[in-house]
Coordinates of C-alpha atoms in Angstrom, one line a residue:
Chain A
X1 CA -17.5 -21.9 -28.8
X2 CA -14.8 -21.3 -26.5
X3 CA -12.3 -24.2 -25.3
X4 CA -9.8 -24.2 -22.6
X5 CA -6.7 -26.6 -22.8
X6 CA -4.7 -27.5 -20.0
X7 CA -4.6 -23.8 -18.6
X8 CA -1.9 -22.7 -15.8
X9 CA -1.5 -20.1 -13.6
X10 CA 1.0 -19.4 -11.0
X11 CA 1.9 -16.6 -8.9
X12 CA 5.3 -17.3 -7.4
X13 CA 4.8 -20.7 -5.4
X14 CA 1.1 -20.4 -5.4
X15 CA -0.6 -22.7 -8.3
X16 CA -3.9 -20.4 -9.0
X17 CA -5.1 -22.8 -12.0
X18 CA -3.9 -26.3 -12.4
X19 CA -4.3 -28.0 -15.6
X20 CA -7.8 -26.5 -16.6
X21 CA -9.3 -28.3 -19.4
X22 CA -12.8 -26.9 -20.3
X23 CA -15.5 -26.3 -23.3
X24 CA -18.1 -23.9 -23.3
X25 CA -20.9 -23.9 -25.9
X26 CA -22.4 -21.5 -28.3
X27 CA -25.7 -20.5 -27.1
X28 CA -25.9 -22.0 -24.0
X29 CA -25.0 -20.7 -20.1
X30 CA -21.6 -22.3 -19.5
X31 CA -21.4 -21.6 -15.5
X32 CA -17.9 -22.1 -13.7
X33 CA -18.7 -22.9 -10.1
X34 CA -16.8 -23.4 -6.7
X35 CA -15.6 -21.9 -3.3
X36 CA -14.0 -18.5 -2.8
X37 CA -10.1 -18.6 -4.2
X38 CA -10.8 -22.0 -6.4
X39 CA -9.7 -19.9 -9.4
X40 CA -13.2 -19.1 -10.8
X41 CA -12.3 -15.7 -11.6
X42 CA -8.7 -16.4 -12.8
X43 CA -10.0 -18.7 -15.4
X44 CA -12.1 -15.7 -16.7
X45 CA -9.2 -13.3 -17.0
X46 CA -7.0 -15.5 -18.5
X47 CA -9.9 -16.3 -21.6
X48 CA -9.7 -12.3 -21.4
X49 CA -6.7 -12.0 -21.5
X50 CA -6.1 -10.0 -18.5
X51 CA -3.7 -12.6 -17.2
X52 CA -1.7 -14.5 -19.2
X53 CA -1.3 -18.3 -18.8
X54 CA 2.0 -19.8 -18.1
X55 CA 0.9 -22.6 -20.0
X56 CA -2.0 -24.0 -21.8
X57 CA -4.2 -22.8 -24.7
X58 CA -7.5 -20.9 -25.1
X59 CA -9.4 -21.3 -28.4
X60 CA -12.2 -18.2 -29.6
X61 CA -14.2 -20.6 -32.7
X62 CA -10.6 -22.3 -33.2
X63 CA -8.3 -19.5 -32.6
X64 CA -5.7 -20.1 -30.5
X65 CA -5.7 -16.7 -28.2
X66 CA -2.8 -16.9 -26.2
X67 CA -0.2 -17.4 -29.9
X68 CA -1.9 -14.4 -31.4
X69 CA -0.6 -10.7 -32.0
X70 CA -1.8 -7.9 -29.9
X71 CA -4.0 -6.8 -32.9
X72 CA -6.1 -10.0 -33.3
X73 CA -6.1 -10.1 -30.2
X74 CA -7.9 -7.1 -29.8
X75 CA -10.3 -8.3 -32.5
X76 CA -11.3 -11.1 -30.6
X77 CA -12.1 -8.7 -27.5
X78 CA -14.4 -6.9 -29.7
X79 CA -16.4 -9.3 -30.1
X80 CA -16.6 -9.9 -26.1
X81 CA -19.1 -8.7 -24.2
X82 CA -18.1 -9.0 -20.1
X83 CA -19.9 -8.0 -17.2
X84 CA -17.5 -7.5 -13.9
X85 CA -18.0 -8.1 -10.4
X86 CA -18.8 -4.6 -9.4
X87 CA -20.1 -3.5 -12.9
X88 CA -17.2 -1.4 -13.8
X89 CA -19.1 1.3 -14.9
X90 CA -17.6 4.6 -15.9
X91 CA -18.0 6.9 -12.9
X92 CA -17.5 10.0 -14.6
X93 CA -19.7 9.1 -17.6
X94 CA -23.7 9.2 -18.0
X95 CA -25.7 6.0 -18.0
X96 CA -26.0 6.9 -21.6
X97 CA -22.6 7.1 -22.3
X98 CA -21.7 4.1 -20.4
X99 CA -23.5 2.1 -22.9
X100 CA -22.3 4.1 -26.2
X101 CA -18.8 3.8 -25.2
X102 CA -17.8 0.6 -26.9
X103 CA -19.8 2.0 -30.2
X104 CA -18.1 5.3 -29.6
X105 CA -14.4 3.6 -29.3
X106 CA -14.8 0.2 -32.0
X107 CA -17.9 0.7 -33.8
X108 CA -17.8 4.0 -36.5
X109 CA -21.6 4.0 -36.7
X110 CA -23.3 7.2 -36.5
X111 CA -24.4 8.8 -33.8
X112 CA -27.8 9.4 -34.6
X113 CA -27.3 5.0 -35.0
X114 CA -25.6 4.8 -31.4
X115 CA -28.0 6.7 -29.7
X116 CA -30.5 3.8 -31.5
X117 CA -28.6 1.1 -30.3
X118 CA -28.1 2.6 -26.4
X119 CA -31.8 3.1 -26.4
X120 CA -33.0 -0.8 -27.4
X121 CA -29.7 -2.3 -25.3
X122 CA -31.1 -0.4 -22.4
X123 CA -34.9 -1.2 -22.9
X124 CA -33.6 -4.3 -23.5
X125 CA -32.1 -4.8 -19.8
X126 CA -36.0 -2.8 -18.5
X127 CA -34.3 0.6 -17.9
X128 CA -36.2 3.8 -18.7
X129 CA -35.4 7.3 -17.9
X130 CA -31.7 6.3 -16.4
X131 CA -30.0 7.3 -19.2
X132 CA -29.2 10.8 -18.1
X133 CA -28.2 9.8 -14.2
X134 CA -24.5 8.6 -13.2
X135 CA -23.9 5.4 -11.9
X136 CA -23.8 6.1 -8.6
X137 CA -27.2 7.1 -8.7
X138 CA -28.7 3.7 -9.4
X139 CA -29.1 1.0 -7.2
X140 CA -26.6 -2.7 -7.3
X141 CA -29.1 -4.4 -9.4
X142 CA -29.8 -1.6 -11.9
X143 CA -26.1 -1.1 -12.5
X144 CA -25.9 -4.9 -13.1
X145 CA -28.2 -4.4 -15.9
X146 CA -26.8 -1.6 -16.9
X147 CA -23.8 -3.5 -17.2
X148 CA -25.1 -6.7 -19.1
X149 CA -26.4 -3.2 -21.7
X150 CA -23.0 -2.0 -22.5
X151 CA -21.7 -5.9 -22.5
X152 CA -24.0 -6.7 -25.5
X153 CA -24.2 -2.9 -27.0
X154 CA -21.2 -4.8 -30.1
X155 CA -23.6 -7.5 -30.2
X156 CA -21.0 -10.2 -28.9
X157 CA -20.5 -13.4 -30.0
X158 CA -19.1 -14.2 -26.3
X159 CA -20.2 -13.1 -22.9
X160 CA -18.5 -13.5 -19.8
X161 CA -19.9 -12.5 -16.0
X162 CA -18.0 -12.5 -13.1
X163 CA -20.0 -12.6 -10.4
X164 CA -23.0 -11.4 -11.6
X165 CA -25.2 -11.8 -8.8
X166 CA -22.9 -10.8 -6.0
X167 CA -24.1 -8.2 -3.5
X168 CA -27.9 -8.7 -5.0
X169 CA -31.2 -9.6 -2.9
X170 CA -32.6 -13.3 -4.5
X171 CA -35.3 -11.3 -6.4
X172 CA -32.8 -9.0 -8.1
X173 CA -30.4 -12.0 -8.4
X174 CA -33.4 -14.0 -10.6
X175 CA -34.3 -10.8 -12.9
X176 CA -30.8 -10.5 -13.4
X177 CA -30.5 -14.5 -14.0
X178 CA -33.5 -14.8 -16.4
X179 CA -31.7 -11.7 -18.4
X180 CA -28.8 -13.4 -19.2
X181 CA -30.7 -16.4 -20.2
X182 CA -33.0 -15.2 -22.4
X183 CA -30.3 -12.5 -24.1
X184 CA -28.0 -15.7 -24.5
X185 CA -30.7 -18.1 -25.8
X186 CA -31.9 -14.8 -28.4
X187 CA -28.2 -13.9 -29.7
X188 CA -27.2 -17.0 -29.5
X189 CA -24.2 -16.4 -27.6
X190 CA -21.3 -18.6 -25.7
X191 CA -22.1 -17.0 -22.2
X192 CA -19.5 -18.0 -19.1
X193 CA -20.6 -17.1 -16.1
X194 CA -18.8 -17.4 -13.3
X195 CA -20.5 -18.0 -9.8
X196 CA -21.5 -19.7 -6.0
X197 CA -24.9 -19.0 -6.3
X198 CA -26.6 -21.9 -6.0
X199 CA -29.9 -20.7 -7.7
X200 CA -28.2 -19.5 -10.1
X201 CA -26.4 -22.8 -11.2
X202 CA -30.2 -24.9 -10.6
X203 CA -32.3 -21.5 -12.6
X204 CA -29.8 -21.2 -15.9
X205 CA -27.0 -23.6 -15.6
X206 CA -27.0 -25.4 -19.2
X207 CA -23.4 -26.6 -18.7
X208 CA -22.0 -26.7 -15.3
X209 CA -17.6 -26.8 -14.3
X210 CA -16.9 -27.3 -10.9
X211 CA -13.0 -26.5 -10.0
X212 CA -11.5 -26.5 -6.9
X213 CA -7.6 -25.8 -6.4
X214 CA -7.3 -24.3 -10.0
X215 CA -8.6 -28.0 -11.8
X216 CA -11.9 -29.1 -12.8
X217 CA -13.5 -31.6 -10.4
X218 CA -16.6 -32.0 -12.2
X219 CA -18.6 -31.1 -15.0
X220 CA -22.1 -31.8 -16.2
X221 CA -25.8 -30.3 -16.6
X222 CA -28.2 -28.8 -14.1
X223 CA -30.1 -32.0 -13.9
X224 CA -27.3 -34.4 -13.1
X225 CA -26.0 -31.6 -11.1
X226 CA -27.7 -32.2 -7.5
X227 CA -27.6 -36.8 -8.3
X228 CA -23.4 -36.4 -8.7
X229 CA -21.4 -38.9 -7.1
X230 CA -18.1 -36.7 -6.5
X231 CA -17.5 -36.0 -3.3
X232 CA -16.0 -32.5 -3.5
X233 CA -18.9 -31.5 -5.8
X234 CA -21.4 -32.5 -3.0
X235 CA -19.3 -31.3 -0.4
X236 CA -19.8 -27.7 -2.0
X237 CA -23.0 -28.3 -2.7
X238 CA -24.8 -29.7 0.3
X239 CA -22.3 -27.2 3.2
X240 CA -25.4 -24.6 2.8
X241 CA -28.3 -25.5 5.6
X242 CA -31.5 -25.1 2.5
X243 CA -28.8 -27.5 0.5
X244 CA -28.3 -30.1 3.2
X245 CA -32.6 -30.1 4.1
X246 CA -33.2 -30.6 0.3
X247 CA -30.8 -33.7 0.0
X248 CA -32.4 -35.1 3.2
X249 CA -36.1 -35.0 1.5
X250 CA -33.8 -36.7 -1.6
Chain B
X1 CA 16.5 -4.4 -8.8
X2 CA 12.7 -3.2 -8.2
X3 CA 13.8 0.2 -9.2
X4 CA 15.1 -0.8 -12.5
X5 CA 11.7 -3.0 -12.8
X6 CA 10.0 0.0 -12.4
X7 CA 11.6 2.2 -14.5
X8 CA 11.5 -0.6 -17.4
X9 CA 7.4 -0.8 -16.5
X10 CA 7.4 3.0 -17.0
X11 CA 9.2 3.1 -20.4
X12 CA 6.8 -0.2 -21.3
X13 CA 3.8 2.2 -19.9
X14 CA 4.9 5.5 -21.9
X15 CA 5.5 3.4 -24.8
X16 CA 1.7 1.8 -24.9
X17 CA 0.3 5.8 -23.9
X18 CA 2.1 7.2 -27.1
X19 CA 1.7 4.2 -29.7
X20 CA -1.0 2.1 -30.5
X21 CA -3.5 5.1 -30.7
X22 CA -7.6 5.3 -31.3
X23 CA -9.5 7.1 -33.2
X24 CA -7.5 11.1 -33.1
X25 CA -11.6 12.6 -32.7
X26 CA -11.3 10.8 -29.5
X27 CA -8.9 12.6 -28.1
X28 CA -9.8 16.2 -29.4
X29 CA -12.4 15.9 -26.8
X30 CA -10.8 14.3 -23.9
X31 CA -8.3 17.0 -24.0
X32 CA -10.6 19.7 -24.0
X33 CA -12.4 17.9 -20.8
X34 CA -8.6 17.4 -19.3
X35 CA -7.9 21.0 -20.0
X36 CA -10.5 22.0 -18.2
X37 CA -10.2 19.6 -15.2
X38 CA -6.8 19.8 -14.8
X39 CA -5.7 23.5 -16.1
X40 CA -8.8 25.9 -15.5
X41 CA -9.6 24.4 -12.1
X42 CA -6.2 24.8 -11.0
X43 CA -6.4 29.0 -11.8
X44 CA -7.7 30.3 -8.7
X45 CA -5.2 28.3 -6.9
X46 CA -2.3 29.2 -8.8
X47 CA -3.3 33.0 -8.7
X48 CA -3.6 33.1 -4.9
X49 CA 0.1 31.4 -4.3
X50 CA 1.3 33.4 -6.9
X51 CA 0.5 36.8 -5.6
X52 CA 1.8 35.9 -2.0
X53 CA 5.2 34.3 -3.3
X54 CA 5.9 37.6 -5.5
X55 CA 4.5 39.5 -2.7
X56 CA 7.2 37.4 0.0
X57 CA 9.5 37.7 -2.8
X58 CA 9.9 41.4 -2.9
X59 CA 9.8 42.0 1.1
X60 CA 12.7 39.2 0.9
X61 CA 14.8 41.0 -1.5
X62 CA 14.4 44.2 -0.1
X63 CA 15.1 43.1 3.3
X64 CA 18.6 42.1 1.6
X65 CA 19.4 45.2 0.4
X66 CA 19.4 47.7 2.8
X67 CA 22.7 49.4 1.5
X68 CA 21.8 53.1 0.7
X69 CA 24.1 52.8 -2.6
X70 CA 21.7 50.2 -4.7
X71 CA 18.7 51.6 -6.3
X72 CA 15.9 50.7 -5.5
X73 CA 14.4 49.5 -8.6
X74 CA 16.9 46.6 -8.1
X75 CA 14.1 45.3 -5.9
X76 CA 11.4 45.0 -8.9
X77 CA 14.6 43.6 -11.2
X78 CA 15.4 40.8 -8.4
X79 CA 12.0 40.0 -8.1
X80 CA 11.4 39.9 -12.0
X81 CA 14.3 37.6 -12.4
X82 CA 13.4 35.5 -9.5
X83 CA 9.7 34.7 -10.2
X84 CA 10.4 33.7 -13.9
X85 CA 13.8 31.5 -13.2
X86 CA 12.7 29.7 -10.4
X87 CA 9.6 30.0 -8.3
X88 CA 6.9 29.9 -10.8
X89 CA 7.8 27.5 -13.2
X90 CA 9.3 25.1 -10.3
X91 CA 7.8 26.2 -7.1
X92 CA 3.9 26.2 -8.8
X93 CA 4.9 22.9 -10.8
X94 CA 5.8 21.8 -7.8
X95 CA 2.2 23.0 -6.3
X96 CA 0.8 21.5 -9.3
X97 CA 2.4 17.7 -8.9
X98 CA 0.8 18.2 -5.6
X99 CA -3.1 18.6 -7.0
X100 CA -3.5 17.8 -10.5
X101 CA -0.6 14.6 -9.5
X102 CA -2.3 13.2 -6.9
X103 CA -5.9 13.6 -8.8
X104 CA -4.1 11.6 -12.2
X105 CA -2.6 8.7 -10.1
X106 CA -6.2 8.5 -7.6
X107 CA -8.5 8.9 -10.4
X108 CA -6.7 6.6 -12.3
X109 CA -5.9 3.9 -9.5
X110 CA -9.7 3.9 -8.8
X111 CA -9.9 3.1 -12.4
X112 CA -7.9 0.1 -12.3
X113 CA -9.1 -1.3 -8.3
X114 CA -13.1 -1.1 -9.4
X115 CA -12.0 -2.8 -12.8
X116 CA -12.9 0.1 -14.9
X117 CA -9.6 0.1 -16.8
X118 CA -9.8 -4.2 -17.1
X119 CA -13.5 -3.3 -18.7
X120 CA -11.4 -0.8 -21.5
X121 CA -9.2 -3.4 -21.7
X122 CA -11.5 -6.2 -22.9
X123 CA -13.5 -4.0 -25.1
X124 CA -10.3 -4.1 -27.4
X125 CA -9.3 -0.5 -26.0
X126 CA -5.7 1.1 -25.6
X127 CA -6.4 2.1 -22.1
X128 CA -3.5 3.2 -21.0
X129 CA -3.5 5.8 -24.2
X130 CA -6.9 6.7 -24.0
X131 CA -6.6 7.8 -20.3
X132 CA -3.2 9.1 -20.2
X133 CA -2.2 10.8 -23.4
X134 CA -5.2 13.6 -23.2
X135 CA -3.8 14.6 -19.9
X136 CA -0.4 15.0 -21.1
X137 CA -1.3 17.0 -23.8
X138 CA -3.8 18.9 -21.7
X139 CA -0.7 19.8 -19.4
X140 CA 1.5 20.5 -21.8
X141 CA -0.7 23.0 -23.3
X142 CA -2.1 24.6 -20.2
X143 CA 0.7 24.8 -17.9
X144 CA 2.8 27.0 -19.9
X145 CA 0.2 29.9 -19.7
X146 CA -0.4 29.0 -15.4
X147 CA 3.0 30.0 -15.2
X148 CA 2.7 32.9 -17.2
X149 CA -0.1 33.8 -15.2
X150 CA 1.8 33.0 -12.0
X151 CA 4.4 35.0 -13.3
X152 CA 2.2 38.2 -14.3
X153 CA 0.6 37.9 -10.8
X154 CA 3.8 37.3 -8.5
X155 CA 5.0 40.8 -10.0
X156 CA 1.5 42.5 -9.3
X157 CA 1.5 40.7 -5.9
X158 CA 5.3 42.1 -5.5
X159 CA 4.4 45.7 -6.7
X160 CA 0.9 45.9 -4.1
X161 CA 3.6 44.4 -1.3
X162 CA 6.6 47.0 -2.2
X163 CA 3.6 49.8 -2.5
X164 CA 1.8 49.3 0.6
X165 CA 4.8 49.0 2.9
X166 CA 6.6 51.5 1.0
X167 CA 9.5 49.9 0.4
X168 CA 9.8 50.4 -3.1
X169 CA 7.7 53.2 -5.0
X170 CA 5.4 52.0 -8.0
X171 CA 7.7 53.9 -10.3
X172 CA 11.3 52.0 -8.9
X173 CA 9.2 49.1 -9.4
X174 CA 8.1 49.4 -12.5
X175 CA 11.7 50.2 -13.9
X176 CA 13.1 47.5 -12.1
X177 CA 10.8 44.9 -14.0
X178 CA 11.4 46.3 -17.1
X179 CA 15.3 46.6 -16.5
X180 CA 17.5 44.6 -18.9
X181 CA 15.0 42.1 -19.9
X182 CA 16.1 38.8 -21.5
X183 CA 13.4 37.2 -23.1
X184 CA 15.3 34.1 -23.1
X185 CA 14.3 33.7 -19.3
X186 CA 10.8 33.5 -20.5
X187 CA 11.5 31.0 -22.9
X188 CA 13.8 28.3 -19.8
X189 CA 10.4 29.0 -17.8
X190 CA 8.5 27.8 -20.3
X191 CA 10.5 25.0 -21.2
X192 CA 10.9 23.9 -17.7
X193 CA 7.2 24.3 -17.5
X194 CA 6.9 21.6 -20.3
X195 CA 9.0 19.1 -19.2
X196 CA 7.4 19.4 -15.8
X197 CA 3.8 19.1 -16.7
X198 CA 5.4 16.1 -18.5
X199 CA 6.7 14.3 -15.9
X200 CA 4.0 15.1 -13.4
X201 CA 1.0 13.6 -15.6
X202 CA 3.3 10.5 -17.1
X203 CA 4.8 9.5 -13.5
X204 CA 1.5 10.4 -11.3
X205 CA -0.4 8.3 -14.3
X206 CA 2.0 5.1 -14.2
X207 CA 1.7 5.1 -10.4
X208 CA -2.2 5.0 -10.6
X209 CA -2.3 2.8 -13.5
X210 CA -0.2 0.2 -12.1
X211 CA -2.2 0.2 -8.7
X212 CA -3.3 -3.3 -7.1
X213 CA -5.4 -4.2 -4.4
X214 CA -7.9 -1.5 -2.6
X215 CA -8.7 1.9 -1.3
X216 CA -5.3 1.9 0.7
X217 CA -3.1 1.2 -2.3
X218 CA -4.9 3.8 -4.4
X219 CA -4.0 6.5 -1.4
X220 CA -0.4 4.8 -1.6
X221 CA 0.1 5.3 -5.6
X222 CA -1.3 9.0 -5.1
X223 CA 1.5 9.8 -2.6
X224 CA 4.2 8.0 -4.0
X225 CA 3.4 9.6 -7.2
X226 CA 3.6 13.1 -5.6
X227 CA 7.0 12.3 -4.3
X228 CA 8.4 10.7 -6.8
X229 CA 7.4 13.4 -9.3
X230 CA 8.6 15.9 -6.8
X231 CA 12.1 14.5 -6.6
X232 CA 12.1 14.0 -10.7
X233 CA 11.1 18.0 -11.1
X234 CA 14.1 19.1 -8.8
X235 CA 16.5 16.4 -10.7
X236 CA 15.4 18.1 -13.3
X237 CA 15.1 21.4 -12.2
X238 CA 19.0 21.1 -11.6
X239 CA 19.8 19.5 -15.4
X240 CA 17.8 21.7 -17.3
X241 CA 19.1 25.5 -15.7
X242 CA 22.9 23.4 -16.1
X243 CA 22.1 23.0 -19.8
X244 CA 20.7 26.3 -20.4
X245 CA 21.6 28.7 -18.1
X246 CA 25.3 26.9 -16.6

């Protein structure tokens, strides 16, 4: 379980998180919704620690990961899977060696085990025969999954995704959606994803954050999701046209 | 004030490259790969300047020494001692913070813009070491012998340029080079090679590490990385030939 407390972020006069207070579960999909600039993707690289908070705490299973030395820190990290925006895969490395580079760097298994291991994370995201090509030479959806493959190559205990359905047509974006769901529901893992897509948050939302101006407006599950009574929440929600027709049949 | 922010960040940068290291197999093979991406690539282009500049060099010094009264094997000694003092370890370092600088701080800046280095980061990774250190000690170990070789070739490219125009026989030429030799010379080239290939992979690295934004700010850290390390090579250029040669 991860837990957020009070989080803040500022960059000169601009307050980029405000007071976040959040708790994500173990194996469920913990999804941190709102507009463009709300903070969504601040609040994931602080519990990365790729920002620092000015203030706050972040707590791995009880560990407090903002008061811990560089070396725990990097501990923690091991055991985090995370799947970027634009996939981050290695440009100069093989799809194969995209995947075994977090065995290769933390793990000390053998190679003859990595190889294993590359093979079943990538059957287990539907890839064959890729694992000779270069990123570049596979579509936006198959470096997605290629992505989610080298996220949960150390087994995780943790996965984050920053927008992981960005820049996807809906069919890719729902194969992509139904992976995360069923890898976190099997591994039992605290997945965060972050996101706008509203499919997304009615398909595999388990626990739902909204924030807006850095702060949590609203939280809650997919089924109390679309019945809320906050008016910021259903501001967001109902500014798409399919949105707005669906509350007028409600 | 932004300047001493920077250099701080660079000291904070070199200090997180040469501590805090992975695995050592790791980096056997990353500095093979660097060698080869950063040193044998960079032959060709090193031969061809270095045969014109020793060929330049030569029709230079001749042109200077027109009095009937010095010998002509003076032209293959000037040349010598020119070639090995300054323009190959400076001018082709120079050359080199041009193409292998602006490739470190590019290929790194892309790194860090398409979160590439952030994904090293959260795996638990010493990025910063794991990119940067296997070019240093690529450079370090490869640059040396591209001056040698841009030495070696400046004084062929001299001898063709003082044969064909007939300005100085093979023989004069020949003498000349051999003339008084101090292999000391040899030794404040190769040590100015050294600390060159140092600075040009550790400040074109921190430029391209320390990128933010998008495809325009990755251009910007490539040429501000070439200029900075161009000043810092003729700074030092300046300290080093006053320490051993002043």
């Amino acid at each position: 379980m991860i837990e957020i407390k009070n989080i803040s972020k500022s960059f000169g006069e601009k307050k980029v998180l405000n007071n976040l207070t959040a708790k994500f579960d173990k194996g469920q999909i913990n999804l941190i919704i709102g507009k463009s600039g709300s903070g969504k993707t601040m609040s994931i690289k602080c519990m990365l620690g790729l920002q620092n908070v000015d203030k706050g705490s972040i707590f791995f299973d009880g560990i407090d990961f903002t008061k811990i030395k560089e070396k725990e820190r990097r501990n923690i990290r091991r055991e985090i899977g995370v799947v970027f925006q634009g996939s981050a895969l290695f440009d100069s490395m093989t799809i194969e060696d995209n995947v075994m580079f977090p065995l290769k760097m933390t793990s000390g298994m053998f190679s003859k085990d990595m190889r294993k291991r590359v093979d079943f994370c990538l059957e287990r995201v539907d890839l064959h025969n890729v694992s000779k090509l270069y990123p570049s030479e596979l579509s936006g959806g198959m470096q997605k999954r290629v992505a989610i493959a080298r996220a949960i190559a150390l087994n995780p205990k943790y996965l984050f995704c920053d927008e992981p359905n960005s820049g996807l047509d809906p069919t890719t974006s729902k194969v992509i959606d139904n992976l995360l769901k069923e890898i976190t529901y099997e591994y039992n893992i605290t997945t965060v994803i972050n996101t706008h897509d509203m499919n997304s948050v009615l398909e595999i939302g388990d626990n739902i954050i909204f924030i807006q101006d850095g702060s949590k407006k609203w939280s809650g599950g997919r089924d109390d999701f679309l019945k809320s009574n906050n008016s910021e929440l259903n501001e967001f929600i109902f500014s798409s046209a399919t949105f707005s027709k669906l509350k007028s049949i409600m | 004030m932004d300047f001493l922010i920077a250099i701080g960040q660079y000291i904070l940068f070199l200090k997180s490259v040469f501590f805090k290291l992975e695995k050592k197999r790791i980096y056997y093979s990353r500095i093979i790969d660097e060698i080869n991406i950063l040193g044998m690539s960079s032959i060709g282009f090193v031969a061809f300047i270095s045969v014109f500049v020793g060929a330049v060099v030569t029709l230079q010094v001749a042109y200077n020494m027109e009095n009937p009264l010095l010998p002509t094997y003076l032209i293959g000694l000037s040349s010598r001692d020119s070639l090995i003092l300054e323009f190959s370890p400076t001018m082709i370092s120079l050359v080199l913070a041009g193409k292998i600088g602006s490739h470190i701080a590019s290929s790194i800046g892309t790194m860090r813009v398409t979160e590439q280095i952030d994904a090293m980061d959260v795996m638990g990774i010493n990025s910063a070491s794991y990119l940067v250190l296997p070019k240093v000690v690529a450079t370090i170990l490869i640059n040396p012998f591209l001056i040698i070789l841009s030495i070696a070739l400046g004084l062929v490219g001299g001898w063709l340029a003082g044969d064909l125009t007939g300005i100085c026989p093979t023989e004069d030429y020949l003498l000349g080079i051999q003339y008084q030799f101090i292999p000391f010379n040899l030794a404040y080239a190769i040590i100015k090679t050294i600390i060159f290939a140092f600075i040009i992979t550790t400040v074109c690295a921190f430029f391209g590490y320390t990128t933010k934004g998008g495809a325009l700010e990755v251009g910007q850290a490539s040429t501000q990385g070439v200029v900075y390390t161009s000043i810092l090579i003729i700074i030092c250029n300046y300290l080093i030939t006053n320490l051993m040669l002043g």
